[in-house]
């Protein structure tokens, strides 16, 4: 789902340029920032209206007095010039943006239809440069599999061209696998080959396949969340994890359910650009963060997608390098591709007016993707969610086998103080990443994003005179989507369907992805509740010995 876009030579501007923002690139140190484009729009709109009104009045008078229309005075000539100039401006400003949005959106339409209708998009090998035959052996592909295998083993046929050259993904995987067996001398019989649709991954999910890994999927639930009863699919090989989450779900359900709120929703991408001086970098920072320039950036950013909508830009500096963190909403997609395209639009747009800007990378790590970073913990990335529940005293006693006071105390000493002692960054929880990762794998999310998606602070309080327990998990950067990437594959899409969030939400784009984020937080709440309880009651080791350790003597297993 997340593909880093390589830096490329800026394309010529097609966005509204030089109209009202014509001066914006020529910012000198100490100069005021350029006139905002919306002021220019207003001026030209007013000029258009005034010229039109004046000419209409004059023409009405001429018709009344039978004066020929082509006899014009100086003021009329000015009015006609004003009308034409403002018309050209307004047409080029709004017309070009409109045409571009129609053109770029039409690309999405086909995909939307396929996603919404539950069909998988046709494999598109041309999407992936690695799959193109550039650099491939020019010679004709032999007809027999045996000859092709020999060609791959001898290095005469590049392994990566098999899909495109054979036009049969299953056959390509089989040939590659046999070549691998011969090259390494290792059997990989345990890795299944058949029973998988290799065409569905071509050009978007996995290159050079030789089989697939089987992972068991279990369900925890019902998770009673915001009035829904959900069965949460989790792909894991860690014994006890689903059982424990299931116990947490039971405690939540018996206490009346949990509720959640998505308090922020925006994917980020932060390119880095180098300038001749820190002063110049600061000038662009000032421009990007000036609210008066938001409308301009918004038009430019949004033009590559119907779903990506710019929310804001925050910049950080390191010497003469500027890191620009763009945040945008992304509908039901996790959104890395979308936000990257929008950012590229803006960089192209800025390059003319900041010719000394050297874009070092579309991603400068201030985003911050798949790395532990304070910026996500503080500013959020993806969906920021709080999920909470009140667990009744008798449920704590009967289901969780502990008491409220022990839970609250353990949470302070372990999840808050203990994590502080460890110097944790967003790790103020017992095992959020266990649940996040299992759901991510089951539902086709990018598992590497568990790094920031698992950031979580778990809070426990005794309420109602100390009888009941208030528990909450706050997760500022859950990065999930229900379209794009691995979500389209058959198994993952079935798991999304189980939760009722498969594909794009047509009525309210983005609500499927937001619902999925709340499910992640709700399941984390259940997992936290159960594990902290097990530790408070001293049951952890016993239950792991029961569920996580097979009684089979592994030394006797072949
Ligand atoms: P990502 O940006 O997460 O990597 P992709 O670019 O792979 O996602 O996939 C998103 C695609 O799905 C886009 O082409 C977009 O136009 C399409 N799409 C269809 N419906 C929606 C929706 N409701 N929300 C977001 N994207 C949608």
XYZ file of C-alpha atoms and ligand atoms in Angstrom:
585
model
C 0.000 0.000 0.000
C 2.754 2.368 0.853
C 5.074 3.031 -2.015
C 7.769 5.611 -1.795
C 7.660 7.813 -4.861
C 11.043 8.436 -6.322
C 12.160 11.963 -6.741
C 11.587 13.160 -10.253
C 12.203 16.207 -12.338
C 9.349 18.622 -11.679
C 6.731 18.609 -14.389
C 5.673 21.846 -16.020
C 2.981 23.643 -14.088
C -0.544 23.157 -15.152
C -2.064 24.494 -11.978
C -3.086 28.103 -11.499
C 0.190 29.878 -11.635
C 1.327 33.397 -11.884
C -2.168 34.746 -11.346
C -2.095 36.512 -8.087
C 0.750 34.293 -6.968
C 3.045 35.586 -9.625
C 5.178 37.356 -7.097
C 5.166 34.663 -4.504
C 8.381 32.976 -5.515
C 10.373 36.164 -5.472
C 10.327 36.477 -1.734
C 13.403 38.206 -0.408
C 14.628 38.136 3.153
C 12.557 40.502 5.173
C 9.940 40.996 2.432
C 6.270 40.641 3.238
C 4.751 37.396 1.981
C 3.120 37.555 -1.471
C -0.481 38.594 -2.081
C -2.710 35.588 -1.454
C -4.328 34.125 -4.475
C -7.813 34.389 -3.092
C -7.467 38.180 -2.918
C -6.511 38.201 -6.573
C -9.514 36.024 -7.352
C -11.733 38.506 -5.578
C -10.228 41.459 -7.414
C -10.704 39.827 -10.833
C -14.220 38.676 -9.957
C -15.111 42.229 -8.921
C -13.528 43.629 -12.106
C -15.528 41.168 -14.190
C -18.809 42.054 -12.480
C -18.202 45.819 -12.615
C -17.165 45.818 -16.296
C -20.120 43.665 -17.267
C -22.579 45.799 -15.340
C -21.204 49.021 -16.842
C -21.267 47.684 -20.414
C -24.801 46.336 -20.025
C -25.972 49.734 -18.772
C -24.261 51.557 -21.630
C -25.669 49.176 -24.239
C -29.182 49.532 -22.818
C -28.876 53.321 -23.080
C -27.590 53.055 -26.668
C -30.469 50.810 -27.682
C -32.901 53.265 -26.070
C -31.308 56.260 -27.858
C -30.761 54.332 -31.136
C -26.977 54.904 -30.946
C -25.000 52.255 -32.924
C -23.431 49.705 -30.540
C -19.999 49.853 -32.215
C -19.572 53.537 -31.345
C -17.597 53.268 -28.115
C -16.065 55.834 -25.802
C -12.835 55.616 -23.786
C -14.533 54.302 -20.617
C -16.244 51.589 -22.636
C -12.913 50.544 -24.146
C -11.513 50.261 -20.614
C -14.549 48.274 -19.509
C -14.219 45.866 -22.480
C -10.498 45.358 -21.708
C -11.326 44.742 -18.042
C -14.030 42.259 -18.998
C -11.768 40.302 -21.360
C -8.810 40.292 -18.954
C -10.853 39.132 -15.985
C -12.616 36.517 -18.124
C -9.267 35.089 -19.262
C -8.003 35.032 -15.677
C -11.089 33.377 -14.226
C -11.345 30.821 -17.030
C -7.704 29.819 -16.742
C -7.862 29.645 -12.940
C -11.026 27.612 -12.492
C -11.216 25.993 -15.938
C -7.776 24.345 -15.825
C -8.259 23.051 -12.294
C -11.652 21.685 -13.294
C -10.380 19.931 -16.409
C -7.440 18.475 -14.457
C -9.659 17.160 -11.720
C -11.951 15.533 -14.304
C -8.989 13.972 -16.094
C -7.273 12.720 -12.929
C -10.489 11.503 -11.364
C -11.482 9.551 -14.410
C -8.492 7.307 -13.712
C -9.936 6.534 -10.324
C -13.426 5.832 -11.583
C -12.629 2.433 -13.079
C -10.872 1.366 -9.957
C -13.743 2.589 -7.798
C -16.172 0.543 -9.777
C -14.102 -2.602 -9.415
C -13.621 -2.050 -5.710
C -17.249 -1.250 -5.057
C -18.499 -4.154 -7.123
C -16.244 -6.546 -5.246
C -14.234 -7.484 -8.335
C -10.537 -7.282 -8.133
C -8.843 -4.874 -10.501
C -7.136 -6.533 -13.434
C -3.455 -7.090 -12.827
C -1.525 -4.090 -14.028
C 2.072 -5.124 -14.515
C 2.897 -1.800 -16.063
C 2.348 -0.157 -12.677
C 5.576 -1.604 -11.422
C 8.772 -0.577 -13.151
C 10.476 -3.730 -11.902
C 8.050 -5.836 -13.893
C 8.657 -4.076 -17.144
C 10.770 -5.940 -19.592
C 13.369 -3.197 -19.836
C 16.653 -4.914 -19.208
C 15.083 -8.320 -19.730
C 16.820 -10.820 -21.927
C 15.843 -9.973 -25.480
C 15.964 -13.586 -26.678
C 12.797 -15.550 -27.314
C 11.376 -17.428 -24.338
C 11.684 -21.208 -24.772
C 8.396 -23.088 -24.894
C 9.099 -25.919 -22.459
C 9.115 -25.261 -18.705
C 12.251 -27.338 -18.320
C 14.152 -25.111 -20.748
C 12.916 -21.970 -18.995
C 13.988 -23.320 -15.599
C 17.410 -24.082 -17.047
C 17.551 -20.541 -18.479
C 16.743 -19.020 -15.082
C 19.272 -21.246 -13.302
C 21.943 -20.306 -15.840
C 21.128 -16.606 -15.404
C 20.065 -16.264 -19.053
C 16.443 -15.517 -18.223
C 15.869 -12.998 -15.422
C 13.502 -14.440 -12.865
C 11.490 -11.226 -12.658
C 10.358 -11.301 -16.301
C 8.580 -14.646 -16.025
C 5.108 -13.255 -15.313
C 5.112 -10.731 -18.141
C 6.826 -12.998 -20.647
C 4.731 -16.097 -19.948
C 1.438 -14.317 -19.270
C 0.616 -17.004 -16.709
C 1.340 -16.085 -13.097
C 0.897 -19.574 -11.611
C 3.240 -21.082 -14.205
C 5.779 -18.320 -13.602
C 5.740 -18.973 -9.836
C 6.182 -22.723 -10.404
C 9.133 -22.227 -12.737
C 10.793 -19.728 -10.401
C 10.321 -22.078 -7.500
C 11.900 -24.991 -9.329
C 14.816 -22.800 -10.377
C 15.227 -21.710 -6.749
C 15.238 -25.329 -5.629
C 17.982 -26.175 -8.092
C 20.075 -23.078 -7.334
C 19.942 -23.462 -3.532
C 19.696 -27.231 -3.300
C 16.938 -26.704 -0.690
C 13.496 -28.260 -0.829
C 10.707 -25.891 0.074
C 7.899 -28.414 0.046
C 6.365 -26.945 3.203
C 5.744 -23.693 1.388
C 2.559 -24.265 -0.628
C 2.376 -23.254 -4.287
C -1.148 -24.151 -5.337
C -4.313 -22.648 -3.929
C -3.333 -19.023 -4.410
C -4.306 -16.486 -7.065
C -0.939 -15.174 -8.211
C -2.522 -12.795 -10.710
C -4.099 -10.891 -7.817
C -0.723 -9.836 -6.437
C 0.930 -8.965 -9.733
C 2.207 -5.435 -9.925
C 0.881 -4.381 -6.559
C 1.496 -6.725 -3.649
C 4.460 -9.054 -4.155
C 7.178 -9.589 -6.727
C 8.830 -12.847 -7.724
C 6.483 -15.161 -5.795
C 7.444 -18.786 -5.156
C 4.546 -19.715 -2.874
C 2.662 -18.326 0.084
C 2.889 -18.545 3.855
C -0.088 -19.955 5.677
C -1.213 -18.169 8.797
C -4.089 -19.217 11.001
C -6.873 -16.685 11.512
C -8.940 -16.756 14.675
C -11.731 -14.505 15.866
C -12.186 -12.657 19.116
C -15.643 -11.495 20.027
C -18.226 -10.399 20.023
C -16.576 -7.074 20.638
C -19.447 -4.818 21.620
C -18.365 -1.456 20.319
C -20.520 1.617 19.742
C -23.603 -0.566 19.754
C -22.247 -3.078 17.203
C -21.390 -6.718 17.882
C -18.201 -7.454 15.982
C -16.126 -10.585 15.492
C -12.537 -9.491 15.099
C -10.297 -11.535 12.754
C -6.736 -11.927 13.991
C -3.907 -13.677 12.132
C -1.296 -14.877 14.579
C 0.892 -17.743 15.642
C 1.142 -16.551 19.231
C -0.831 -18.889 21.423
C -2.994 -17.241 24.070
C -3.312 -13.955 22.212
C -6.769 -14.492 20.757
C -7.994 -16.321 23.862
C -6.900 -13.381 25.978
C -8.425 -10.782 23.654
C -11.609 -12.822 23.632
C -11.727 -12.744 27.419
C -11.337 -8.950 27.321
C -14.199 -8.779 24.794
C -16.345 -10.822 27.166
C -15.631 -8.485 30.084
C -16.468 -5.478 27.909
C -19.685 -7.061 26.588
C -20.867 -8.036 30.073
C -20.306 -4.468 31.203
C -22.457 -2.966 28.430
C -19.863 -2.460 25.682
C -17.177 0.033 24.746
C -17.404 3.308 22.899
C -14.919 5.039 20.651
C -14.163 8.364 19.060
C -11.973 9.186 16.063
C -10.679 12.610 16.993
C -8.328 13.148 14.033
C -8.004 11.571 10.578
C -5.142 12.493 8.285
C -2.277 10.726 6.524
C 1.060 12.512 6.297
C 4.014 12.760 3.967
C 6.998 15.016 4.577
C 9.402 15.717 1.714
C 12.753 17.294 2.476
C 14.264 20.099 0.422
C 17.653 21.749 0.695
C 18.210 25.466 0.109
C 21.334 27.553 -0.352
C 20.740 29.040 3.090
C 18.648 28.476 6.197
C 17.057 31.883 5.558
C 15.654 30.690 2.221
C 14.391 27.481 3.840
C 12.651 29.597 6.469
C 11.017 31.686 3.745
C 9.345 28.620 2.272
C 8.383 27.487 5.778
C 6.722 30.870 6.287
C 4.912 30.588 2.973
C 3.649 27.039 3.547
C 2.462 27.727 7.091
C 0.783 31.052 6.322
C -3.008 30.447 6.526
C -3.430 32.984 3.715
C -1.714 30.578 1.305
C -3.714 27.519 2.256
C -6.298 27.920 -0.531
C -3.603 27.942 -3.195
C -1.885 24.862 -1.806
C -5.243 23.178 -1.370
C -6.157 23.566 -5.059
C -2.775 22.296 -6.204
C -2.560 19.397 -3.720
C -6.097 18.084 -4.272
C -6.026 17.879 -8.008
C -4.653 14.328 -8.283
C -7.404 12.581 -6.322
C -11.042 12.958 -5.365
C -10.286 11.573 -1.916
C -7.062 13.278 -0.906
C -7.959 16.585 0.732
C -5.211 18.743 2.191
C -5.654 19.563 5.868
C -2.451 21.448 6.588
C 1.329 21.664 6.406
C 3.761 21.848 9.316
C 7.446 22.377 8.755
C 10.615 21.623 10.682
C 14.126 22.760 9.898
C 17.569 21.238 10.230
C 20.132 23.757 9.056
C 19.256 24.669 5.460
C 17.047 21.611 5.051
C 13.287 22.053 5.239
C 10.987 19.174 6.202
C 7.388 19.845 5.129
C 4.837 17.579 6.813
C 1.667 17.579 4.691
C -1.485 16.090 6.240
C -4.536 15.089 4.218
C -7.661 13.014 4.495
C -7.642 9.953 2.224
C -11.142 8.484 2.176
C -11.090 4.742 2.783
C -7.492 4.296 1.627
C -4.633 4.146 4.083
C -3.431 6.893 1.822
C 0.329 6.834 1.386
C 0.123 6.831 -2.421
C -2.521 9.526 -2.435
C -0.681 11.871 -0.110
C 2.560 11.326 -2.014
C 0.900 12.340 -5.284
C -0.576 15.469 -3.716
C 2.803 16.395 -2.238
C 4.460 15.931 -5.628
C 1.895 18.336 -7.143
C 2.838 20.977 -4.584
C 6.572 20.460 -5.030
C 6.203 20.852 -8.797
C 4.166 23.984 -8.218
C 6.695 25.507 -5.830
C 9.738 24.753 -7.948
C 9.191 27.668 -10.364
C 8.932 30.228 -7.626
C 11.592 28.657 -5.425
C 14.081 27.633 -8.129
C 16.809 27.287 -5.514
C 14.795 24.558 -3.761
C 16.547 21.222 -4.185
C 14.065 18.455 -3.361
C 16.245 15.810 -1.748
C 13.485 13.259 -1.232
C 9.706 13.012 -1.363
C 10.025 11.405 2.081
C 12.321 13.076 4.590
C 11.342 10.860 7.569
C 9.437 13.651 9.306
C 6.290 11.874 7.993
C 7.096 9.466 9.820
C 6.402 6.105 8.202
C 7.288 2.777 9.835
C 9.708 4.290 12.324
C 9.219 5.006 15.980
C 8.834 8.804 16.121
C 7.542 11.393 18.546
C 5.926 13.373 15.729
C 3.292 10.666 15.192
C 2.753 10.264 18.912
C 2.157 13.992 19.360
C 0.652 15.112 16.041
C -0.999 11.832 15.023
C -0.865 9.958 11.732
C -3.728 8.078 10.092
C -6.602 7.778 12.516
C -6.332 9.055 16.094
C -8.728 7.094 18.258
C -9.769 6.836 21.900
C -11.732 3.782 22.980
C -13.152 3.481 26.494
C -15.343 1.276 28.674
C -16.550 1.005 32.224
C -16.026 -2.513 33.566
C -18.325 -3.392 36.417
C -16.899 -4.628 39.696
C -18.468 -8.101 39.498
C -17.177 -8.536 35.924
C -13.666 -7.641 37.083
C -14.037 -10.267 39.788
C -15.767 -13.060 37.846
C -14.382 -12.719 34.312
C -11.005 -11.119 34.937
C -10.368 -12.822 38.297
C -8.901 -9.757 39.943
C -10.021 -6.487 41.546
C -10.192 -2.860 40.461
C -7.579 -1.555 42.885
C -4.928 -4.073 41.783
C -5.556 -3.254 38.130
C -5.267 0.502 38.627
C -2.116 0.123 40.678
C -0.479 -2.249 38.213
C -1.287 0.054 35.309
C 0.431 3.001 37.012
C 3.497 1.034 38.015
C 3.864 -0.930 34.777
C 2.334 0.938 31.841
C 3.047 4.477 33.030
C 6.035 4.453 35.406
C 7.652 1.318 33.964
C 7.427 2.615 30.421
C 8.798 5.987 31.554
C 11.739 4.172 33.144
C 12.280 2.369 29.854
C 12.202 5.675 27.955
C 9.214 4.505 25.926
C 7.934 6.498 22.974
C 4.193 5.871 22.745
C 4.650 2.520 24.457
C 2.552 3.153 27.562
C 0.623 -0.064 27.232
C 0.901 -3.778 27.886
C 0.831 -5.276 24.400
C -1.101 -3.107 21.920
C 1.159 -4.185 19.057
C 0.123 -7.835 19.527
C -3.454 -7.037 18.652
C -2.681 -4.370 16.064
C -0.354 -6.641 14.106
C -2.700 -9.649 14.159
C -5.595 -7.536 12.825
C -3.338 -5.812 10.298
C -2.212 -9.118 8.824
C -5.744 -10.550 8.722
C -7.228 -7.476 7.026
C -4.477 -6.728 4.492
C -2.955 -3.691 6.157
C 0.733 -2.918 5.881
C 2.154 -4.882 8.819
C 5.261 -2.689 8.961
C 3.040 0.189 10.030
C 2.392 -1.577 13.303
C 5.379 0.462 14.534
C 3.421 3.696 14.827
C -0.059 2.193 14.742
C 0.669 0.440 18.042
C 1.493 3.647 19.880
C -0.954 3.616 22.760
C -1.422 4.901 26.271
C -3.635 2.754 28.449
C -5.361 4.542 31.326
C -7.139 2.834 34.224
C -9.139 4.607 36.908
C -11.352 3.459 39.743
C -14.758 5.130 39.499
C -18.107 4.968 41.287
C -16.490 5.121 44.739
C -13.782 2.732 43.685
C -16.155 -0.069 42.734
C -15.941 0.011 38.922
C -13.082 0.372 36.480
C -12.800 2.994 33.735
C -10.353 1.849 31.074
C -9.301 3.679 27.943
C -6.760 3.289 25.188
C -5.602 6.363 23.264
C -3.992 5.552 19.935
C -2.957 8.615 17.913
C -1.625 6.942 14.774
C -3.627 3.962 13.544
C -2.871 3.636 9.827
C -5.535 1.565 8.132
C -7.464 1.422 4.879
C -10.167 -0.729 3.332
C -9.163 -0.138 -0.302
C -5.793 -0.482 -1.991
C -2.790 -2.689 -1.290
C -3.377 -6.030 0.389
C -6.998 -5.259 1.274
C -8.097 -6.437 -2.179
C -6.729 -9.968 -1.849
C -9.336 -12.676 -1.350
C -8.563 -13.743 2.249
C -7.927 -10.257 3.549
C -11.018 -8.908 1.846
C -13.080 -11.713 3.458
C -11.821 -10.627 6.879
C -12.782 -7.017 6.134
C -16.179 -8.262 5.027
C -16.605 -10.071 8.346
C -16.315 -6.673 10.014
C -18.626 -5.032 7.465
C -15.914 -2.688 6.185
C -14.919 -4.249 2.875
C -13.905 -1.820 0.128
C -14.922 1.767 -0.364
C -17.848 3.292 1.442
C -19.858 4.921 -1.338
C -22.237 6.935 0.815
C -19.621 8.305 3.140
C -16.048 7.856 1.829
C -13.680 7.265 4.711
C -16.166 5.771 7.146
C -15.131 2.167 6.458
C -11.509 2.960 7.251
C -12.483 4.940 10.349
C -14.675 2.081 11.552
C -11.786 -0.329 11.056
C -9.554 1.969 13.137
C -12.097 1.916 15.966
C -12.216 -1.887 15.777
C -8.437 -1.979 16.142
C -8.648 0.300 19.190
C -11.573 -1.690 20.642
C -9.694 -4.974 20.295
C -6.612 -3.356 21.862
C -8.817 -2.258 24.764
C -9.930 -5.877 25.216
C -6.357 -7.158 24.948
C -5.061 -4.636 27.458
C -7.817 -5.393 29.924
C -7.180 -9.104 29.782
C -3.396 -9.050 29.928
C -3.192 -6.513 32.746
C -5.718 -8.609 34.640
C -3.713 -11.767 34.085
C -0.591 -10.046 35.370
C -2.430 -8.529 38.342
C -3.746 -11.958 39.241
C -0.390 -13.618 38.574
C -1.954 -15.857 35.912
C 0.180 -14.938 32.959
C 2.741 -17.704 33.129
C 0.153 -20.412 33.824
C -2.020 -19.439 30.867
C 0.944 -19.230 28.542
C 2.065 -22.668 29.637
C -1.431 -23.902 28.838
C -2.021 -22.228 25.454
C 1.388 -21.315 24.179
C 3.357 -24.477 24.844
C 2.445 -27.611 23.061
C 2.747 -30.758 25.205
C 4.181 -32.500 22.137
C 7.792 -33.398 22.483
C 9.249 -31.286 19.687
C 12.480 -33.275 19.628
C 10.458 -36.181 18.231
C 8.824 -34.144 15.494
C 10.482 -34.740 12.153
P -2.949 4.131 -0.732
O -2.942 5.593 -0.991
O -3.462 3.730 0.603
O -1.631 3.483 -1.030
P -4.026 3.210 -3.192
O -3.571 4.401 -3.945
O -3.330 1.925 -3.417
O -4.056 3.523 -1.642
O -5.599 2.951 -3.421
C -6.559 3.880 -3.318
C -7.364 3.839 -4.617
O -8.724 3.544 -4.310
C -7.350 5.156 -5.358
O -7.178 4.932 -6.723
C -8.741 5.739 -5.093
O -9.179 6.533 -6.147
C -9.575 4.491 -4.956
N -10.782 4.669 -4.117
C -12.023 4.283 -4.448
N -12.905 4.563 -3.491
C -12.220 5.138 -2.495
C -12.567 5.648 -1.211
N -13.806 5.609 -0.733
N -11.590 6.175 -0.464
C -10.328 6.206 -0.903
N -9.933 5.747 -2.092
C -10.862 5.210 -2.899
